[in-house]
């Protein structure tokens, strides 16, 4: 019997808000029996060099990826770039701007938390982050440490989302910029975890339409912790809009025992997998 190839095309390392170094992430990916992994850190590709080194002399195939933060109307959406050439200037200039923006945003988050009586959040969050990228998950870890909530999910709900004390509306890349950077880098742009956005079905279709018009090609039909009904709905959208289907766990940390590398339901039969276009 032939074994199916196991693809996981969405993951994070300490180069963004994951808790494993690229090297440790690769070791765990191999342990979990994954054959093809994309490292897709938020707004940066700094982890790729170490990851490439770590897959040498192993059977794991590494896909160079990134997850770009985008502001679309009033919403934040995430666009994955798969198979990018990370040495591309326009991509790197764009990503650098996003990470610089993150520094100012982090200062603003800390200022707002301070006003609500939580001091030292910037330094506290930095302890959990590398020098590369500072994000809300780092603040969440600090707030849990300080006893403001019992877990990460709780802390997000109470402090870090819209209408909460530490919320700062994002001003990320435009959808067109993100897709262009990925295309200029020879990659494939994929809408990440489409079911996670708090937008109506109509709006999601508008997002997909715009995304296609500007050169996006993929849709993450299967992601970590997803309901079977959602997968069916997303597969239908992918089919209707002729988008390639991707799957990825969005793995961040071994502490989340319910999201593991490579542990994903298969893509529905109707899907055209994004890897079917790979040589
Ligand atoms: P940022 O890009 O800095 O705004 O942070 C977004 C990241 O925060 C996501 O990629 C997740 O890693 C994390 N995140 C957002 N909401 C939650 C949540 N409810 N529970 C755990 N992590 C979350
Ligand atoms: Mn994240
Ligand atoms: Mn995301
Ligand atoms: Mn992600």
PDB file of C-alpha atoms and ligand atoms in Angstrom:
ATOM      1  CA  UNK A   1       0.000   0.000   0.000  1.00  0.00           C
ATOM      2  CA  UNK A   2       1.304   3.444  -0.822  1.00  0.00           C
ATOM      3  CA  UNK A   3       1.445   5.921   2.000  1.00  0.00           C
ATOM      4  CA  UNK A   4      -0.108   9.341   1.294  1.00  0.00           C
ATOM      5  CA  UNK A   5       2.248  12.280   1.467  1.00  0.00           C
ATOM      6  CA  UNK A   6       1.572  14.369   4.574  1.00  0.00           C
ATOM      7  CA  UNK A   7       1.522  18.130   3.895  1.00  0.00           C
ATOM      8  CA  UNK A   8       1.453  20.851   6.532  1.00  0.00           C
ATOM      9  CA  UNK A   9       1.718  24.238   4.827  1.00  0.00           C
ATOM     10  CA  UNK A  10       1.297  26.661   7.740  1.00  0.00           C
ATOM     11  CA  UNK A  11       3.522  26.861  10.823  1.00  0.00           C
ATOM     12  CA  UNK A  12       5.362  29.288  13.099  1.00  0.00           C
ATOM     13  CA  UNK A  13       8.739  29.437  14.844  1.00  0.00           C
ATOM     14  CA  UNK A  14      10.435  31.823  17.269  1.00  0.00           C
ATOM     15  CA  UNK A  15      11.118  34.028  14.231  1.00  0.00           C
ATOM     16  CA  UNK A  16       7.539  35.210  14.848  1.00  0.00           C
ATOM     17  CA  UNK A  17       5.194  34.087  17.623  1.00  0.00           C
ATOM     18  CA  UNK A  18       5.859  30.354  17.672  1.00  0.00           C
ATOM     19  CA  UNK A  19       7.559  28.881  20.717  1.00  0.00           C
ATOM     20  CA  UNK A  20       9.990  26.478  18.988  1.00  0.00           C
ATOM     21  CA  UNK A  21      13.179  27.569  17.240  1.00  0.00           C
ATOM     22  CA  UNK A  22      13.209  26.687  13.529  1.00  0.00           C
ATOM     23  CA  UNK A  23      15.552  23.786  14.316  1.00  0.00           C
ATOM     24  CA  UNK A  24      13.292  22.387  17.045  1.00  0.00           C
ATOM     25  CA  UNK A  25      10.241  22.900  14.851  1.00  0.00           C
ATOM     26  CA  UNK A  26      11.848  20.813  12.104  1.00  0.00           C
ATOM     27  CA  UNK A  27      12.746  18.065  14.598  1.00  0.00           C
ATOM     28  CA  UNK A  28       9.153  17.916  15.840  1.00  0.00           C
ATOM     29  CA  UNK A  29       7.776  17.972  12.289  1.00  0.00           C
ATOM     30  CA  UNK A  30       9.866  14.913  11.422  1.00  0.00           C
ATOM     31  CA  UNK A  31       8.763  13.161  14.637  1.00  0.00           C
ATOM     32  CA  UNK A  32       5.151  13.740  13.644  1.00  0.00           C
ATOM     33  CA  UNK A  33       5.665  12.047  10.274  1.00  0.00           C
ATOM     34  CA  UNK A  34       5.132  15.122   8.119  1.00  0.00           C
ATOM     35  CA  UNK A  35       6.677  14.929   4.621  1.00  0.00           C
ATOM     36  CA  UNK A  36       6.313  18.533   3.450  1.00  0.00           C
ATOM     37  CA  UNK A  37       6.315  21.551   5.780  1.00  0.00           C
ATOM     38  CA  UNK A  38       5.943  25.242   5.012  1.00  0.00           C
ATOM     39  CA  UNK A  39       7.415  27.592   7.608  1.00  0.00           C
ATOM     40  CA  UNK A  40       5.180  30.657   7.422  1.00  0.00           C
ATOM     41  CA  UNK A  41       6.215  33.124  10.104  1.00  0.00           C
ATOM     42  CA  UNK A  42       4.276  36.363  10.461  1.00  0.00           C
ATOM     43  CA  UNK A  43       5.685  39.227   8.391  1.00  0.00           C
ATOM     44  CA  UNK A  44       9.187  37.798   8.101  1.00  0.00           C
ATOM     45  CA  UNK A  45      11.379  35.061   6.661  1.00  0.00           C
ATOM     46  CA  UNK A  46      14.223  35.167   9.198  1.00  0.00           C
ATOM     47  CA  UNK A  47      13.587  31.599  10.372  1.00  0.00           C
ATOM     48  CA  UNK A  48      14.053  30.039   6.943  1.00  0.00           C
ATOM     49  CA  UNK A  49      17.859  29.868   6.925  1.00  0.00           C
ATOM     50  CA  UNK A  50      17.992  27.832  10.141  1.00  0.00           C
ATOM     51  CA  UNK A  51      15.095  25.649   8.979  1.00  0.00           C
ATOM     52  CA  UNK A  52      16.832  24.939   5.652  1.00  0.00           C
ATOM     53  CA  UNK A  53      19.953  23.935   7.505  1.00  0.00           C
ATOM     54  CA  UNK A  54      17.938  21.631   9.779  1.00  0.00           C
ATOM     55  CA  UNK A  55      16.249  19.714   6.929  1.00  0.00           C
ATOM     56  CA  UNK A  56      19.577  18.895   5.261  1.00  0.00           C
ATOM     57  CA  UNK A  57      20.135  15.122   5.225  1.00  0.00           C
ATOM     58  CA  UNK A  58      16.520  14.463   6.226  1.00  0.00           C
ATOM     59  CA  UNK A  59      13.520  13.347   4.155  1.00  0.00           C
ATOM     60  CA  UNK A  60      11.497  16.409   5.077  1.00  0.00           C
ATOM     61  CA  UNK A  61      10.809  18.891   2.285  1.00  0.00           C
ATOM     62  CA  UNK A  62      10.781  22.504   3.434  1.00  0.00           C
ATOM     63  CA  UNK A  63       8.670  25.073   1.610  1.00  0.00           C
ATOM     64  CA  UNK A  64       9.795  28.687   2.051  1.00  0.00           C
ATOM     65  CA  UNK A  65       6.780  30.612   3.245  1.00  0.00           C
ATOM     66  CA  UNK A  66       5.513  33.688   5.034  1.00  0.00           C
ATOM     67  CA  UNK A  67       2.203  34.869   6.520  1.00  0.00           C
ATOM     68  CA  UNK A  68       1.549  38.513   5.693  1.00  0.00           C
ATOM     69  CA  UNK A  69      -0.724  40.705   7.827  1.00  0.00           C
ATOM     70  CA  UNK A  70      -3.208  42.620   5.679  1.00  0.00           C
ATOM     71  CA  UNK A  71      -5.806  45.271   6.419  1.00  0.00           C
ATOM     72  CA  UNK A  72      -8.844  44.787   4.212  1.00  0.00           C
ATOM     73  CA  UNK A  73     -11.528  47.353   4.972  1.00  0.00           C
ATOM     74  CA  UNK A  74     -11.898  47.195   8.747  1.00  0.00           C
ATOM     75  CA  UNK A  75     -10.648  43.625   8.917  1.00  0.00           C
ATOM     76  CA  UNK A  76      -7.281  42.030   9.421  1.00  0.00           C
ATOM     77  CA  UNK A  77      -6.735  39.082   7.110  1.00  0.00           C
ATOM     78  CA  UNK A  78      -3.687  36.877   6.681  1.00  0.00           C
ATOM     79  CA  UNK A  79      -2.186  35.981   3.323  1.00  0.00           C
ATOM     80  CA  UNK A  80       0.260  33.096   3.086  1.00  0.00           C
ATOM     81  CA  UNK A  81       3.039  33.149   0.528  1.00  0.00           C
ATOM     82  CA  UNK A  82       4.219  29.648  -0.411  1.00  0.00           C
ATOM     83  CA  UNK A  83       7.382  28.819  -2.328  1.00  0.00           C
ATOM     84  CA  UNK A  84       8.684  32.354  -2.180  1.00  0.00           C
ATOM     85  CA  UNK A  85      12.205  33.386  -3.049  1.00  0.00           C
ATOM     86  CA  UNK A  86      12.931  35.130   0.235  1.00  0.00           C
ATOM     87  CA  UNK A  87      15.815  37.113  -1.283  1.00  0.00           C
ATOM     88  CA  UNK A  88      13.405  39.229  -3.316  1.00  0.00           C
ATOM     89  CA  UNK A  89      13.880  42.959  -2.570  1.00  0.00           C
ATOM     90  CA  UNK A  90      10.287  44.154  -2.878  1.00  0.00           C
ATOM     91  CA  UNK A  91       9.085  41.369  -0.557  1.00  0.00           C
ATOM     92  CA  UNK A  92      11.742  42.114   2.034  1.00  0.00           C
ATOM     93  CA  UNK A  93      11.114  45.866   1.897  1.00  0.00           C
ATOM     94  CA  UNK A  94       7.419  45.239   2.482  1.00  0.00           C
ATOM     95  CA  UNK A  95       8.038  42.835   5.347  1.00  0.00           C
ATOM     96  CA  UNK A  96      10.502  45.218   6.978  1.00  0.00           C
ATOM     97  CA  UNK A  97       7.860  47.944   6.955  1.00  0.00           C
ATOM     98  CA  UNK A  98       5.378  45.613   8.629  1.00  0.00           C
ATOM     99  CA  UNK A  99       7.820  44.655  11.368  1.00  0.00           C
ATOM    100  CA  UNK A 100       8.679  48.324  11.955  1.00  0.00           C
ATOM    101  CA  UNK A 101       4.978  49.042  12.233  1.00  0.00           C
ATOM    102  CA  UNK A 102       4.759  46.271  14.823  1.00  0.00           C
ATOM    103  CA  UNK A 103       7.241  48.101  17.073  1.00  0.00           C
ATOM    104  CA  UNK A 104       5.123  51.260  17.137  1.00  0.00           C
ATOM    105  CA  UNK A 105       1.966  49.217  17.595  1.00  0.00           C
ATOM    106  CA  UNK A 106       3.534  47.344  20.530  1.00  0.00           C
ATOM    107  CA  UNK A 107       4.404  50.658  22.189  1.00  0.00           C
ATOM    108  CA  UNK A 108       0.814  51.768  21.702  1.00  0.00           C
ATOM    109  CA  UNK A 109      -0.551  48.487  23.124  1.00  0.00           C
ATOM    110  CA  UNK A 110       1.686  48.929  26.174  1.00  0.00           C
ATOM    111  CA  UNK A 111       0.546  52.543  26.595  1.00  0.00           C
ATOM    112  CA  UNK A 112      -3.109  51.529  26.503  1.00  0.00           C
ATOM    113  CA  UNK A 113      -2.560  48.683  28.955  1.00  0.00           C
ATOM    114  CA  UNK A 114      -0.705  51.086  31.223  1.00  0.00           C
ATOM    115  CA  UNK A 115      -3.725  53.410  31.216  1.00  0.00           C
ATOM    116  CA  UNK A 116      -5.843  50.528  32.396  1.00  0.00           C
ATOM    117  CA  UNK A 117      -3.442  49.863  35.261  1.00  0.00           C
ATOM    118  CA  UNK A 118      -1.102  47.252  33.760  1.00  0.00           C
ATOM    119  CA  UNK A 119       2.459  48.545  33.791  1.00  0.00           C
ATOM    120  CA  UNK A 120       5.617  47.139  32.226  1.00  0.00           C
ATOM    121  CA  UNK A 121       3.835  45.320  29.402  1.00  0.00           C
ATOM    122  CA  UNK A 122       6.316  46.276  26.659  1.00  0.00           C
ATOM    123  CA  UNK A 123       9.308  44.890  28.556  1.00  0.00           C
ATOM    124  CA  UNK A 124       7.183  41.965  29.705  1.00  0.00           C
ATOM    125  CA  UNK A 125       6.135  41.055  26.180  1.00  0.00           C
ATOM    126  CA  UNK A 126       9.687  41.470  24.846  1.00  0.00           C
ATOM    127  CA  UNK A 127      10.886  38.753  27.221  1.00  0.00           C
ATOM    128  CA  UNK A 128       8.800  36.265  25.221  1.00  0.00           C
ATOM    129  CA  UNK A 129       9.833  37.522  21.788  1.00  0.00           C
ATOM    130  CA  UNK A 130      12.969  37.339  19.691  1.00  0.00           C
ATOM    131  CA  UNK A 131      14.331  40.613  18.331  1.00  0.00           C
ATOM    132  CA  UNK A 132      12.693  39.854  15.018  1.00  0.00           C
ATOM    133  CA  UNK A 133       9.005  40.299  15.597  1.00  0.00           C
ATOM    134  CA  UNK A 134       6.733  41.489  18.391  1.00  0.00           C
ATOM    135  CA  UNK A 135       3.087  40.453  18.376  1.00  0.00           C
ATOM    136  CA  UNK A 136      -0.021  40.168  20.480  1.00  0.00           C
ATOM    137  CA  UNK A 137       0.774  36.587  21.508  1.00  0.00           C
ATOM    138  CA  UNK A 138       3.876  37.876  23.298  1.00  0.00           C
ATOM    139  CA  UNK A 139       1.713  40.357  25.216  1.00  0.00           C
ATOM    140  CA  UNK A 140      -0.755  37.562  25.964  1.00  0.00           C
ATOM    141  CA  UNK A 141       1.999  35.445  27.511  1.00  0.00           C
ATOM    142  CA  UNK A 142       3.053  38.337  29.737  1.00  0.00           C
ATOM    143  CA  UNK A 143      -0.539  38.992  30.843  1.00  0.00           C
ATOM    144  CA  UNK A 144      -1.075  35.324  31.751  1.00  0.00           C
ATOM    145  CA  UNK A 145       2.225  35.329  33.636  1.00  0.00           C
ATOM    146  CA  UNK A 146       1.002  38.325  35.625  1.00  0.00           C
ATOM    147  CA  UNK A 147      -2.253  36.571  36.465  1.00  0.00           C
ATOM    148  CA  UNK A 148      -4.612  38.799  34.449  1.00  0.00           C
ATOM    149  CA  UNK A 149      -6.323  35.755  32.957  1.00  0.00           C
ATOM    150  CA  UNK A 150      -6.040  32.010  33.309  1.00  0.00           C
ATOM    151  CA  UNK A 151      -5.004  31.217  29.757  1.00  0.00           C
ATOM    152  CA  UNK A 152      -4.002  32.734  26.425  1.00  0.00           C
ATOM    153  CA  UNK A 153      -7.432  32.499  24.868  1.00  0.00           C
ATOM    154  CA  UNK A 154      -8.996  34.215  27.865  1.00  0.00           C
ATOM    155  CA  UNK A 155      -6.401  36.975  27.817  1.00  0.00           C
ATOM    156  CA  UNK A 156      -7.081  37.712  24.161  1.00  0.00           C
ATOM    157  CA  UNK A 157     -10.817  37.977  24.772  1.00  0.00           C
ATOM    158  CA  UNK A 158     -10.412  40.276  27.770  1.00  0.00           C
ATOM    159  CA  UNK A 159      -7.502  42.494  26.739  1.00  0.00           C
ATOM    160  CA  UNK A 160      -6.331  42.220  23.160  1.00  0.00           C
ATOM    161  CA  UNK A 161      -9.331  42.306  20.835  1.00  0.00           C
ATOM    162  CA  UNK A 162     -11.629  45.082  19.598  1.00  0.00           C
ATOM    163  CA  UNK A 163     -13.185  47.189  22.389  1.00  0.00           C
ATOM    164  CA  UNK A 164     -10.734  45.830  24.966  1.00  0.00           C
ATOM    165  CA  UNK A 165      -8.065  47.838  26.852  1.00  0.00           C
ATOM    166  CA  UNK A 166      -5.001  46.694  24.901  1.00  0.00           C
ATOM    167  CA  UNK A 167      -6.516  46.741  21.421  1.00  0.00           C
ATOM    168  CA  UNK A 168      -4.899  48.783  18.680  1.00  0.00           C
ATOM    169  CA  UNK A 169      -6.568  48.656  15.256  1.00  0.00           C
ATOM    170  CA  UNK A 170      -4.070  47.218  12.783  1.00  0.00           C
ATOM    171  CA  UNK A 171      -2.702  49.219   9.866  1.00  0.00           C
ATOM    172  CA  UNK A 172      -1.132  46.424   7.875  1.00  0.00           C
ATOM    173  CA  UNK A 173      -0.333  45.937   4.186  1.00  0.00           C
ATOM    174  CA  UNK A 174      -3.024  46.317   1.531  1.00  0.00           C
ATOM    175  CA  UNK A 175      -4.302  43.096  -0.030  1.00  0.00           C
ATOM    176  CA  UNK A 176      -2.813  44.106  -3.386  1.00  0.00           C
ATOM    177  CA  UNK A 177       0.615  44.848  -1.882  1.00  0.00           C
ATOM    178  CA  UNK A 178       0.756  41.503  -0.089  1.00  0.00           C
ATOM    179  CA  UNK A 179      -0.248  39.524  -3.187  1.00  0.00           C
ATOM    180  CA  UNK A 180       2.166  41.502  -5.379  1.00  0.00           C
ATOM    181  CA  UNK A 181       5.111  40.967  -3.034  1.00  0.00           C
ATOM    182  CA  UNK A 182       4.425  37.233  -3.021  1.00  0.00           C
ATOM    183  CA  UNK A 183       4.053  37.084  -6.805  1.00  0.00           C
ATOM    184  CA  UNK A 184       7.196  39.161  -7.346  1.00  0.00           C
ATOM    185  CA  UNK A 185       8.990  36.627  -5.142  1.00  0.00           C
ATOM    186  CA  UNK A 186       7.773  33.830  -7.428  1.00  0.00           C
ATOM    187  CA  UNK A 187       5.420  32.424  -4.782  1.00  0.00           C
ATOM    188  CA  UNK A 188       1.761  31.521  -4.554  1.00  0.00           C
ATOM    189  CA  UNK A 189      -0.580  33.706  -2.489  1.00  0.00           C
ATOM    190  CA  UNK A 190      -3.075  31.798  -0.341  1.00  0.00           C
ATOM    191  CA  UNK A 191      -5.845  33.185   1.903  1.00  0.00           C
ATOM    192  CA  UNK A 192      -5.075  31.773   5.381  1.00  0.00           C
ATOM    193  CA  UNK A 193      -7.747  30.281   7.681  1.00  0.00           C
ATOM    194  CA  UNK A 194     -10.711  31.848   5.821  1.00  0.00           C
ATOM    195  CA  UNK A 195     -13.248  30.636   8.396  1.00  0.00           C
ATOM    196  CA  UNK A 196     -11.599  32.554  11.215  1.00  0.00           C
ATOM    197  CA  UNK A 197     -12.474  36.045  10.002  1.00  0.00           C
ATOM    198  CA  UNK A 198     -15.532  37.601  11.530  1.00  0.00           C
ATOM    199  CA  UNK A 199     -17.044  38.526   8.208  1.00  0.00           C
ATOM    200  CA  UNK A 200     -20.272  37.521   6.493  1.00  0.00           C
ATOM    201  CA  UNK A 201     -20.360  34.915   3.728  1.00  0.00           C
ATOM    202  CA  UNK A 202     -21.050  37.719   1.235  1.00  0.00           C
ATOM    203  CA  UNK A 203     -18.024  39.653   2.396  1.00  0.00           C
ATOM    204  CA  UNK A 204     -15.835  36.564   2.257  1.00  0.00           C
ATOM    205  CA  UNK A 205     -16.867  36.122  -1.371  1.00  0.00           C
ATOM    206  CA  UNK A 206     -15.982  39.747  -2.051  1.00  0.00           C
ATOM    207  CA  UNK A 207     -12.573  39.174  -0.457  1.00  0.00           C
ATOM    208  CA  UNK A 208     -12.025  36.109  -2.647  1.00  0.00           C
ATOM    209  CA  UNK A 209     -13.124  37.962  -5.787  1.00  0.00           C
ATOM    210  CA  UNK A 210     -10.721  40.854  -5.134  1.00  0.00           C
ATOM    211  CA  UNK A 211      -7.958  38.450  -4.175  1.00  0.00           C
ATOM    212  CA  UNK A 212      -8.322  36.567  -7.469  1.00  0.00           C
ATOM    213  CA  UNK A 213      -8.445  39.752  -9.527  1.00  0.00           C
ATOM    214  CA  UNK A 214      -5.091  40.892  -8.170  1.00  0.00           C
ATOM    215  CA  UNK A 215      -3.376  37.552  -8.683  1.00  0.00           C
ATOM    216  CA  UNK A 216      -4.064  35.407  -5.609  1.00  0.00           C
ATOM    217  CA  UNK A 217      -4.319  31.692  -6.346  1.00  0.00           C
ATOM    218  CA  UNK A 218      -4.936  29.718  -3.175  1.00  0.00           C
ATOM    219  CA  UNK A 219      -7.366  29.118  -0.332  1.00  0.00           C
ATOM    220  CA  UNK A 220      -6.567  27.352   2.942  1.00  0.00           C
ATOM    221  CA  UNK A 221      -9.450  24.887   2.957  1.00  0.00           C
ATOM    222  CA  UNK A 222      -8.173  22.829   5.876  1.00  0.00           C
ATOM    223  CA  UNK A 223      -6.571  24.380   8.931  1.00  0.00           C
ATOM    224  CA  UNK A 224      -6.000  23.341  12.542  1.00  0.00           C
ATOM    225  CA  UNK A 225      -9.082  22.801  14.735  1.00  0.00           C
ATOM    226  CA  UNK A 226     -11.629  23.166  11.994  1.00  0.00           C
ATOM    227  CA  UNK A 227     -15.190  21.901  11.895  1.00  0.00           C
ATOM    228  CA  UNK A 228     -15.975  19.362   9.100  1.00  0.00           C
ATOM    229  CA  UNK A 229     -18.875  21.535   7.928  1.00  0.00           C
ATOM    230  CA  UNK A 230     -16.515  24.503   7.569  1.00  0.00           C
ATOM    231  CA  UNK A 231     -14.184  22.423   5.452  1.00  0.00           C
ATOM    232  CA  UNK A 232     -17.057  21.565   3.097  1.00  0.00           C
ATOM    233  CA  UNK A 233     -18.102  25.202   2.822  1.00  0.00           C
ATOM    234  CA  UNK A 234     -14.539  26.340   2.115  1.00  0.00           C
ATOM    235  CA  UNK A 235     -14.013  23.557  -0.426  1.00  0.00           C
ATOM    236  CA  UNK A 236     -17.113  24.726  -2.304  1.00  0.00           C
ATOM    237  CA  UNK A 237     -15.780  28.299  -2.401  1.00  0.00           C
ATOM    238  CA  UNK A 238     -12.387  27.072  -3.631  1.00  0.00           C
ATOM    239  CA  UNK A 239     -14.082  25.069  -6.365  1.00  0.00           C
ATOM    240  CA  UNK A 240     -16.423  27.863  -7.415  1.00  0.00           C
ATOM    241  CA  UNK A 241     -13.649  30.464  -7.606  1.00  0.00           C
ATOM    242  CA  UNK A 242     -11.137  28.008  -9.073  1.00  0.00           C
ATOM    243  CA  UNK A 243      -8.661  28.476  -6.264  1.00  0.00           C
ATOM    244  CA  UNK A 244      -6.015  25.928  -5.377  1.00  0.00           C
ATOM    245  CA  UNK A 245      -6.611  24.324  -1.990  1.00  0.00           C
ATOM    246  CA  UNK A 246      -4.054  24.352   0.802  1.00  0.00           C
ATOM    247  CA  UNK A 247      -3.904  22.745   4.232  1.00  0.00           C
ATOM    248  CA  UNK A 248      -1.917  23.748   7.292  1.00  0.00           C
ATOM    249  CA  UNK A 249      -2.070  23.329  11.049  1.00  0.00           C
ATOM    250  CA  UNK A 250      -1.024  26.895  11.972  1.00  0.00           C
ATOM    251  CA  UNK A 251       1.131  25.232  14.617  1.00  0.00           C
ATOM    252  CA  UNK A 252       2.577  27.662  17.186  1.00  0.00           C
ATOM    253  CA  UNK A 253       3.527  25.616  20.246  1.00  0.00           C
ATOM    254  CA  UNK A 254       3.569  22.108  21.745  1.00  0.00           C
ATOM    255  CA  UNK A 255       1.661  23.595  24.719  1.00  0.00           C
ATOM    256  CA  UNK A 256      -1.469  23.639  22.544  1.00  0.00           C
ATOM    257  CA  UNK A 257      -2.058  19.912  22.632  1.00  0.00           C
ATOM    258  CA  UNK A 258      -5.076  20.260  20.332  1.00  0.00           C
ATOM    259  CA  UNK A 259      -3.055  21.681  17.399  1.00  0.00           C
ATOM    260  CA  UNK A 260      -0.284  19.372  16.226  1.00  0.00           C
ATOM    261  CA  UNK A 261       1.954  19.452  13.172  1.00  0.00           C
ATOM    262  CA  UNK A 262       0.549  17.438  10.278  1.00  0.00           C
ATOM    263  CA  UNK A 263      -2.545  16.287  12.118  1.00  0.00           C
ATOM    264  CA  UNK A 264      -5.130  17.438   9.606  1.00  0.00           C
ATOM    265  CA  UNK A 265      -8.148  15.950   7.876  1.00  0.00           C
ATOM    266  CA  UNK A 266      -7.640  15.329   4.133  1.00  0.00           C
ATOM    267  CA  UNK A 267      -8.645  17.909   1.530  1.00  0.00           C
ATOM    268  CA  UNK A 268     -12.084  17.111   0.082  1.00  0.00           C
ATOM    269  CA  UNK A 269     -12.025  15.239  -3.261  1.00  0.00           C
ATOM    270  CA  UNK A 270     -13.326  18.253  -5.183  1.00  0.00           C
ATOM    271  CA  UNK A 271     -10.231  20.290  -4.294  1.00  0.00           C
ATOM    272  CA  UNK A 272      -7.249  20.892  -6.539  1.00  0.00           C
ATOM    273  CA  UNK A 273      -4.314  20.810  -4.084  1.00  0.00           C
ATOM    274  CA  UNK A 274      -1.877  23.697  -4.301  1.00  0.00           C
ATOM    275  CA  UNK A 275       0.978  21.169  -4.540  1.00  0.00           C
ATOM    276  CA  UNK A 276      -0.449  19.729  -7.763  1.00  0.00           C
ATOM    277  CA  UNK A 277       1.136  22.759  -9.481  1.00  0.00           C
ATOM    278  CA  UNK A 278       4.577  22.098  -8.010  1.00  0.00           C
ATOM    279  CA  UNK A 279       7.214  20.585 -10.269  1.00  0.00           C
TER     280      UNK A 279
HETATM  281  P1  LIG B   1      -0.751  39.957  15.782  1.00  0.00           P
HETATM  282  O1  LIG B   1      -0.402  39.585  14.375  1.00  0.00           O
HETATM  283  O2  LIG B   1       0.406  40.475  16.557  1.00  0.00           O
HETATM  284  O3  LIG B   1      -1.958  40.844  15.874  1.00  0.00           O
HETATM  285  O4  LIG B   1      -1.146  38.611  16.517  1.00  0.00           O
HETATM  286  C1  LIG B   1      -1.943  37.642  15.901  1.00  0.00           C
HETATM  287  C2  LIG B   1      -1.583  36.289  16.523  1.00  0.00           C
HETATM  288  O5  LIG B   1      -2.118  36.202  17.816  1.00  0.00           O
HETATM  289  C3  LIG B   1      -2.154  35.093  15.780  1.00  0.00           C
HETATM  290  O6  LIG B   1      -1.298  34.686  14.759  1.00  0.00           O
HETATM  291  C4  LIG B   1      -2.195  34.059  16.864  1.00  0.00           C
HETATM  292  O7  LIG B   1      -0.922  33.476  17.012  1.00  0.00           O
HETATM  293  C5  LIG B   1      -2.448  34.854  18.108  1.00  0.00           C
HETATM  294  N1  LIG B   1      -3.864  34.830  18.532  1.00  0.00           N
HETATM  295  C6  LIG B   1      -4.869  35.627  18.143  1.00  0.00           C
HETATM  296  N2  LIG B   1      -6.017  35.332  18.795  1.00  0.00           N
HETATM  297  C7  LIG B   1      -5.713  34.302  19.616  1.00  0.00           C
HETATM  298  C8  LIG B   1      -6.452  33.527  20.567  1.00  0.00           C
HETATM  299  N3  LIG B   1      -7.738  33.750  20.808  1.00  0.00           N
HETATM  300  N4  LIG B   1      -5.793  32.556  21.209  1.00  0.00           N
HETATM  301  C9  LIG B   1      -4.497  32.318  21.002  1.00  0.00           C
HETATM  302  N5  LIG B   1      -3.744  33.020  20.126  1.00  0.00           N
HETATM  303  C10 LIG B   1      -4.343  33.977  19.446  1.00  0.00           C
HETATM  304 MN1  LIG B   2       0.563  33.735  15.380  1.00  0.00          MN
HETATM  305 MN1  LIG B   3      -3.004  33.781  10.869  1.00  0.00          MN
HETATM  306 MN1  LIG B   4      -0.442  31.464  11.231  1.00  0.00          MN
END
